[in-house]
């Protein structure tokens, strides 16, 4: 385009200058233009106007191309927030978003240019989100929206069974407006309160604080989907509902376990309470949290294997199950604590804690964010769409001694 534009401008200027030279010559000689000169000026003027039209057409084409490109980059700046009640899942929020609906109306097939969707903030809780990495396509002869009449298609996409994600729900929940929060924490407590005589000197207590600056961790993942699948609204919603949010939450739960182990301030064994089994070890953890943590424990977290071991524990005299046996309804809450199974905590260890009071999961406002674009790498050339899900979160433990790891009794 640049070469053509330069040529048009050069030719236009050449004809304008030529017409001006003819007029200047007659003016210098203090006479009117001859008929022959008039025809010459007209010819140069018409040619200049023709090249001016070509210049305008090139500029119009360039503006149109820029407008199309701008439309293709819709919603790249400000997040679009899913309205409360309008969508119940991340997939619903994605396909109901203005970005997706605009793309659907415009279409993705053929030479329709690049596009981007998002970010779309869908918030929390995500406990309903129930994710396959790599490129996802519908395959040959499996158009999810146009199946042959003789075949009955069952709605949705069958995904693998995922372990429940419950650990985050135990902690307090808070929202951060930015990526960093500053939190105050009590470090020294000197309670000098005492009985004093009338008019006597009152003893001074001392409380000291420190501030912790916490940067929220980013948890993110990207998958790629064919444009054909993106155009199939029901399949895309089902796909996002079933898989994308869980990928992020699975990594979130692993992060919570890692930070919990790193910050738990106490460790207990059955010997601490003169016991000899895992139930006694859990009681030792309860006692430690109460006595040294200053909080009342509200939950015990363990793997499915450790829970099964507790459920099948029998007394040594009559061989009876502590939990009531296989035909009895068992609450499976040792010592009255809420028991939560998390496969990411691993076998061989149990955590007792005052989760609600002792720790808080901080998340950046907006919660889980979902974006989609075909401008990533060479996706546009291969009719692929990259979909990214991400969140920012951090577990902050206010009192380390509010959590106690419990060693399994042998």
C-alpha positions as a printed NumPy array, in Angstrom:
array([[  0.   ,   0.   ,   0.   ],
       [  2.831,   2.419,   0.879],
       [  4.399,   2.186,  -2.594],
       [  1.063,   2.836,  -4.322],
       [  0.289,   5.788,  -2.069],
       [  3.694,   7.376,  -2.766],
       [  3.197,   6.974,  -6.515],
       [ -0.289,   8.538,  -6.427],
       [  0.96 ,  11.507,  -4.41 ],
       [  3.954,  12.034,  -6.736],
       [  1.791,  11.987,  -9.868],
       [ -0.787,  14.302,  -8.313],
       [  1.909,  16.835,  -7.335],
       [  3.489,  16.61 , -10.819],
       [  0.222,  17.551, -12.565],
       [ -0.584,  20.313, -10.035],
       [  2.866,  21.861, -10.531],
       [  2.55 ,  21.629, -14.312],
       [ -0.81 ,  23.451, -14.287],
       [  0.589,  26.128, -11.967],
       [  3.594,  26.664, -14.285],
       [  1.319,  27.347, -17.273],
       [ -0.745,  29.866, -15.303],
       [  2.38 ,  31.545, -13.86 ],
       [  3.884,  31.961, -17.359],
       [  0.796,  33.787, -18.692],
       [  0.649,  35.975, -15.566],
       [  4.311,  36.932, -15.938],
       [  3.679,  37.98 , -19.551],
       [  0.598,  39.96 , -18.347],
       [ -1.82 ,  38.201, -20.649],
       [ -4.73 ,  35.811, -20.569],
       [ -4.362,  32.092, -21.147],
       [ -4.558,  31.02 , -24.751],
       [ -7.073,  28.361, -25.744],
       [ -4.255,  25.896, -26.051],
       [ -2.999,  26.742, -22.526],
       [ -6.516,  26.402, -21.11 ],
       [ -6.749,  22.853, -22.496],
       [ -3.319,  22.036, -21.04 ],
       [ -4.289,  23.337, -17.546],
       [ -7.567,  21.399, -17.686],
       [ -5.77 ,  18.186, -18.616],
       [ -3.332,  18.527, -15.71 ],
       [ -6.172,  19.434, -13.296],
       [ -8.267,  16.413, -14.325],
       [ -5.245,  14.136, -13.896],
       [ -4.513,  15.61 , -10.449],
       [ -8.152,  15.057,  -9.398],
       [ -7.966,  11.437, -10.594],
       [ -4.899,  10.754,  -8.461],
       [ -6.52 ,  12.576,  -5.526],
       [ -9.452,  10.153,  -5.774],
       [ -7.079,   7.209,  -5.742],
       [ -5.369,   8.592,  -2.636],
       [ -8.721,   8.959,  -0.885],
       [ -9.695,   5.392,  -1.809],
       [ -6.443,   4.057,  -0.322],
       [ -7.018,   5.996,   2.898],
       [-10.6  ,   4.725,   3.127],
       [ -9.421,   1.139,   2.642],
       [ -6.793,   1.557,   5.359],
       [ -9.354,   2.984,   7.797],
       [-11.761,   0.14 ,   7.061],
       [ -9.034,  -2.439,   7.708],
       [ -8.165,  -0.712,  10.993],
       [-11.824,  -0.679,  12.043],
       [-12.157,  -4.392,  11.326],
       [ -8.996,  -5.116,  13.294],
       [-10.315,  -3.025,  16.187],
       [-13.592,  -4.938,  16.188],
       [-11.585,  -8.138,  16.327],
       [ -9.9  ,  -6.977,  19.516],
       [-13.139,  -6.299,  21.354],
       [-13.101,  -6.346,  25.175],
       [ -9.322,  -6.51 ,  25.606],
       [ -9.173,  -3.663,  28.116],
       [-11.845,  -3.757,  30.822],
       [-13.166,  -7.005,  32.311],
       [-16.784,  -7.879,  31.68 ],
       [-18.437,  -8.95 ,  34.922],
       [-21.05 , -11.685,  34.906],
       [-24.257, -10.257,  36.35 ],
       [-25.553, -11.935,  39.556],
       [-28.277, -14.44 ,  38.771],
       [-27.641, -14.299,  35.03 ],
       [-25.291, -17.288,  34.999],
       [-24.809, -20.137,  37.447],
       [-21.488, -21.478,  36.142],
       [-18.304, -20.245,  34.485],
       [-19.454, -21.767,  31.194],
       [-22.804, -19.995,  31.369],
       [-21.087, -16.699,  32.1  ],
       [-18.713, -17.215,  29.17 ],
       [-21.353, -17.992,  26.532],
       [-23.709, -15.286,  27.825],
       [-21.029, -12.62 ,  27.75 ],
       [-21.276,  -9.771,  25.275],
       [-17.902, -10.761,  23.827],
       [-18.963, -14.325,  23.013],
       [-22.405, -13.317,  21.72 ],
       [-20.823, -10.681,  19.483],
       [-18.391, -13.27 ,  18.152],
       [-21.228, -15.739,  17.618],
       [-23.219, -13.207,  15.592],
       [-20.16 , -12.281,  13.586],
       [-18.96 , -15.874,  13.107],
       [-15.447, -17.328,  13.216],
       [-15.314, -19.326,   9.994],
       [-13.571, -18.181,   6.829],
       [-11.49 , -15.028,   6.551],
       [-13.16 , -13.055,   9.332],
       [-10.014, -11.836,  10.988],
       [ -8.619, -12.093,  14.486],
       [-10.622, -11.652,  17.669],
       [-10.368, -11.7  ,  21.456],
       [-12.95 , -12.307,  24.183],
       [-12.477, -11.244,  27.763],
       [-11.511, -10.975,  30.427],
       [-14.812, -12.105,  31.952],
       [-14.841, -12.083,  35.758],
       [-17.251, -14.748,  37.038],
       [-16.472, -14.479,  40.752],
       [-16.875, -17.087,  43.49 ],
       [-17.951, -19.568,  44.808],
       [-16.824, -22.033,  42.18 ],
       [-17.888, -25.204,  43.997],
       [-20.205, -26.098,  41.118],
       [-17.479, -26.129,  38.539],
       [-17.01 , -29.575,  37.978],
       [-11.183, -29.699,  33.429],
       [ -8.372, -31.745,  28.78 ],
       [ -5.213, -29.882,  28.164],
       [ -3.926, -29.397,  24.638],
       [ -5.98 , -28.804,  21.507],
       [ -9.639, -29.738,  21.795],
       [-11.666, -30.476,  18.664],
       [-14.949, -32.189,  17.963],
       [-13.387, -34.636,  15.544],
       [-14.559, -35.814,  12.134],
       [-18.3  , -36.236,  11.602],
       [-19.145, -35.173,  15.147],
       [-20.745, -31.776,  14.608],
       [-22.331, -31.357,  18.029],
       [-24.949, -29.017,  16.672],
       [-25.923, -30.965,  13.543],
       [-25.929, -34.711,  14.202],
       [-27.497, -36.997,  11.595],
       [-31.219, -37.483,  12.302],
       [-30.886, -41.217,  12.924],
       [-28.396, -40.636,  15.77 ],
       [-29.481, -39.452,  19.19 ],
       [-26.979, -37.178,  20.868],
       [-26.927, -37.055,  24.667],
       [-26.386, -33.422,  25.752],
       [-23.119, -32.44 ,  27.393],
       [-19.605, -33.842,  27.361],
       [-18.694, -36.801,  29.562],
       [-15.62 , -35.962,  31.617],
       [-13.571, -37.898,  34.153],
       [-14.564, -38.133,  37.809],
       [-12.769, -35.562,  39.939],
       [-12.025, -35.688,  43.67 ],
       [-14.126, -33.205,  45.681],
       [-12.497, -29.849,  46.449],
       [-13.413, -28.795,  49.974],
       [-10.327, -27.424,  51.72 ],
       [-10.821, -23.786,  50.685],
       [-14.312, -23.765,  52.187],
       [-12.903, -24.365,  55.696],
       [-11.022, -21.065,  55.853],
       [-12.366, -17.562,  56.144],
       [-12.871, -15.788,  52.83 ],
       [-11.765, -12.246,  51.941],
       [-11.515, -10.116,  48.804],
       [ -8.504,  -8.001,  47.848],
       [ -8.883,  -4.999,  45.558],
       [ -5.324,  -5.352,  44.279],
       [ -2.571,  -7.943,  43.999],
       [ -1.049,  -7.149,  47.416],
       [ -2.573,  -6.831,  50.903],
       [ -1.024,  -5.606,  54.161],
       [ -2.217,  -7.458,  57.264],
       [ -1.553,  -6.763,  60.941],
       [ -0.752,  -9.722,  63.205],
       [ -0.354,  -9.9  ,  66.972],
       [  3.109, -11.187,  67.902],
       [  3.502, -10.617,  71.663],
       [  0.809, -10.809,  74.31 ],
       [  1.626,  -9.97 ,  77.919],
       [ -1.54 , -10.073,  80.044],
       [ -0.663,  -8.348,  83.304],
       [ -4.241,  -7.946,  84.56 ],
       [ -4.379,  -8.523,  88.343],
       [ -6.362,  -7.719,  91.456],
       [ -5.321,  -4.293,  92.79 ],
       [ -6.151,  -2.341,  95.904],
       [ -8.269,   0.777,  95.821],
       [ -6.126,   3.57 ,  94.406],
       [ -3.283,   1.148,  93.772],
       [ -1.056,   1.1  ,  90.698],
       [ -2.597,  -0.741,  87.783],
       [ -0.32 ,  -3.261,  86.056],
       [  0.33 ,  -2.576,  82.364],
       [ -0.345,  -5.251,  79.797],
       [  1.56 ,  -5.332,  76.526],
       [  0.448,  -6.263,  73.044],
       [  2.811,  -5.97 ,  70.1  ],
       [  1.977,  -6.207,  66.425],
       [  3.747,  -6.674,  63.133],
       [  2.55 ,  -6.176,  59.578],
       [  2.896,  -8.708,  56.819],
       [  2.752,  -7.729,  53.165],
       [  1.215, -10.582,  51.213],
       [  1.326, -10.846,  47.421],
       [ -1.433, -12.932,  45.922],
       [ -0.311, -15.917,  43.858],
       [ -1.54 , -16.237,  40.279],
       [ -2.943, -19.62 ,  39.247],
       [ -3.597, -19.925,  35.519],
       [ -3.967, -22.393,  32.673],
       [ -4.56 , -22.248,  28.908],
       [ -6.36 , -24.672,  26.623],
       [ -6.963, -24.557,  22.876],
       [-10.272, -25.226,  21.173],
       [-11.171, -25.411,  17.496],
       [-13.295, -22.561,  16.144],
       [-15.924, -25.133,  15.149],
       [-16.374, -26.108,  18.782],
       [-16.399, -22.464,  19.873],
       [-19.366, -21.86 ,  17.554],
       [-21.263, -24.724,  19.225],
       [-22.611, -22.792,  22.211],
       [-23.998, -25.7  ,  24.233],
       [-20.847, -27.769,  23.814],
       [-18.63 , -24.864,  24.85 ],
       [-20.71 , -24.134,  27.963],
       [-20.625, -27.796,  28.967],
       [-16.904, -27.982,  28.332],
       [-16.15 , -24.947,  30.469],
       [-18.578, -26.027,  33.19 ],
       [-17.022, -29.476,  33.419],
       [-13.315, -28.817,  33.137],
       [-11.819, -25.334,  32.979],
       [-12.705, -24.048,  36.445],
       [-11.665, -27.315,  38.091],
       [ -8.148, -27.107,  36.64 ],
       [ -7.642, -23.849,  38.53 ],
       [ -9.313, -25.04 ,  41.735],
       [ -7.337, -28.297,  41.767],
       [ -4.102, -26.331,  41.714],
       [ -5.565, -23.95 ,  44.291],
       [ -6.22 , -26.82 ,  46.706],
       [ -2.682, -28.112,  46.24 ],
       [ -1.39 , -24.608,  46.993],
       [ -3.516, -24.446,  50.146],
       [ -2.122, -27.793,  51.35 ],
       [  1.462, -26.673,  50.667],
       [  1.022, -23.422,  52.58 ],
       [ -0.853, -25.148,  55.417],
       [  1.972, -27.629,  55.977],
       [  4.573, -24.851,  55.747],
       [  2.841, -22.616,  58.312],
       [  1.262, -25.085,  60.789],
       [  2.865, -24.261,  64.127],
       [  2.374, -27.516,  66.041],
       [  2.835, -31.271,  65.768],
       [  1.207, -33.905,  67.99 ],
       [  1.337, -37.648,  68.557],
       [ -0.803, -40.096,  70.518],
       [  1.905, -40.22 ,  73.185],
       [  1.172, -36.59 ,  74.087],
       [ -2.079, -37.72 ,  75.757],
       [ -0.844, -41.165,  76.817],
       [ -2.723, -42.741,  73.916],
       [ -1.855, -45.488,  71.472],
       [ -4.027, -45.076,  68.35 ],
       [ -4.884, -42.468,  65.707],
       [ -8.017, -41.333,  67.539],
       [ -5.794, -40.488,  70.489],
       [ -3.388, -38.676,  68.172],
       [ -6.261, -36.536,  66.865],
       [ -7.235, -35.69 ,  70.431],
       [ -3.629, -34.685,  71.067],
       [ -3.929, -32.266,  68.13 ],
       [ -7.214, -30.908,  69.498],
       [ -5.609, -30.295,  72.876],
       [ -2.614, -28.535,  71.279],
       [ -4.792, -26.155,  69.255],
       [ -6.931, -25.346,  72.3  ],
       [ -4.062, -24.875,  74.745],
       [ -1.36 , -23.262,  72.65 ],
       [ -3.3  , -21.884,  69.714],
       [ -6.015, -20.281,  71.799],
       [ -8.779, -21.343,  69.396],
       [-11.405, -24.075,  69.413],
       [-10.66 , -26.599,  66.611],
       [-13.409, -26.825,  64.001],
       [-12.179, -29.444,  61.507],
       [ -9.797, -32.312,  60.837],
       [ -8.425, -32.897,  57.327],
       [ -7.115, -36.216,  56.019],
       [ -6.9  , -38.416,  52.931],
       [ -9.539, -40.962,  51.966],
       [ -7.202, -43.776,  53.052],
       [ -6.719, -42.376,  56.546],
       [-10.473, -41.889,  56.915],
       [-11.02 , -45.495,  55.843],
       [ -8.49 , -46.665,  58.443],
       [-10.331, -44.782,  61.172],
       [-13.709, -46.116,  60.028],
       [-12.461, -49.699,  60.197],
       [-10.642, -49.442,  63.533],
       [-11.872, -52.056,  66.079],
       [-11.367, -52.452,  69.794],
       [ -8.9  , -55.104,  70.917],
       [-11.32 , -56.854,  73.274],
       [-14.522, -57.617,  71.382],
       [-13.334, -56.675,  67.894],
       [-16.148, -54.155,  67.502],
       [-15.916, -51.142,  65.189],
       [-15.438, -47.812,  66.944],
       [-17.513, -46.182,  64.222],
       [-20.53 , -48.484,  64.445],
       [-19.638, -50.989,  61.757],
       [-20.493, -51.315,  58.046],
       [-24.286, -51.488,  58.597],
       [-24.544, -48.602,  61.022],
       [-24.88 , -44.947,  60.065],
       [-21.62 , -43.329,  61.124],
       [-21.114, -39.57 ,  61.269],
       [-17.38 , -40.108,  60.675],
       [-16.553, -37.004,  62.699],
       [-13.879, -38.038,  65.213],
       [-14.286, -36.294,  68.57 ],
       [-17.112, -34.24 ,  67.081],
       [-14.874, -32.391,  64.613],
       [-15.99 , -31.861,  61.029],
       [-13.922, -34.245,  58.929],
       [-12.883, -33.22 ,  55.421],
       [-11.228, -35.523,  52.9  ],
       [ -8.605, -34.016,  50.61 ],
       [ -6.543, -36.31 ,  48.401],
       [ -3.899, -33.608,  48.048],
       [ -2.978, -33.755,  51.727],
       [ -1.449, -37.19 ,  51.167],
       [ -1.527, -40.376,  53.227],
       [  0.167, -40.736,  56.587],
       [ -0.689, -37.37 ,  58.112],
       [ -3.727, -35.565,  59.511],
       [ -4.225, -31.851,  60.208],
       [ -6.338, -30.542,  63.088],
       [ -7.078, -26.845,  63.119],
       [ -9.251, -23.852,  63.856],
       [ -9.587, -23.179,  60.149],
       [-12.309, -20.509,  60.152],
       [-10.597, -18.333,  62.783],
       [ -6.96 , -19.183,  62.189],
       [ -6.652, -18.553,  58.448],
       [ -8.184, -16.668,  55.536],
       [ -8.1  , -17.271,  51.794],
       [ -7.614, -13.91 ,  50.091],
       [ -8.733, -13.645,  46.473],
       [ -8.53 , -10.718,  44.092],
       [-11.88 ,  -9.098,  43.345],
       [-13.572, -10.717,  40.368],
       [-12.524, -14.262,  41.229],
       [-11.92 , -16.555,  38.295],
       [-11.301, -14.725,  35.011],
       [-11.847, -16.368,  31.618],
       [-10.511, -14.967,  28.321],
       [-10.406, -16.282,  24.742],
       [ -8.519, -15.198,  21.628],
       [ -7.357, -16.567,  18.271],
       [ -4.502, -14.036,  18.078],
       [ -2.2  , -16.2  ,  20.19 ],
       [  0.868, -17.604,  18.399],
       [ -0.347, -18.999,  15.028],
       [ -3.825, -19.996,  16.207],
       [ -5.478, -17.755,  13.602],
       [ -3.804, -19.742,  10.815],
       [ -5.049, -23.061,  12.24 ],
       [ -8.594, -22.05 ,  13.232],
       [ -7.813, -22.482,  16.926],
       [ -8.888, -20.437,  19.937],
       [ -6.804, -20.162,  23.113],
       [ -8.911, -19.996,  26.292],
       [ -7.259, -18.873,  29.516],
       [ -8.58 , -19.19 ,  33.055],
       [ -6.79 , -17.56 ,  35.969],
       [ -7.229, -16.276,  39.51 ],
       [ -5.147, -14.579,  42.174],
       [ -5.275, -16.01 ,  45.71 ],
       [ -3.253, -16.492,  48.891],
       [ -3.754, -18.331,  52.178],
       [ -2.859, -16.144,  55.16 ],
       [ -2.407, -17.901,  58.516],
       [ -3.107, -15.47 ,  61.367],
       [ -1.937, -17.784,  64.155],
       [  0.382, -20.67 ,  63.289],
       [ -0.433, -22.564,  66.51 ],
       [ -4.079, -22.741,  65.451],
       [ -3.026, -25.643,  63.198],
       [ -1.456, -28.929,  64.26 ],
       [ -0.166, -31.766,  62.112],
       [ -0.941, -35.156,  63.66 ],
       [  1.302, -38.169,  63.207],
       [ -0.576, -41.391,  62.437],
       [ -0.224, -43.954,  65.215],
       [  1.43 , -47.159,  64.073]])
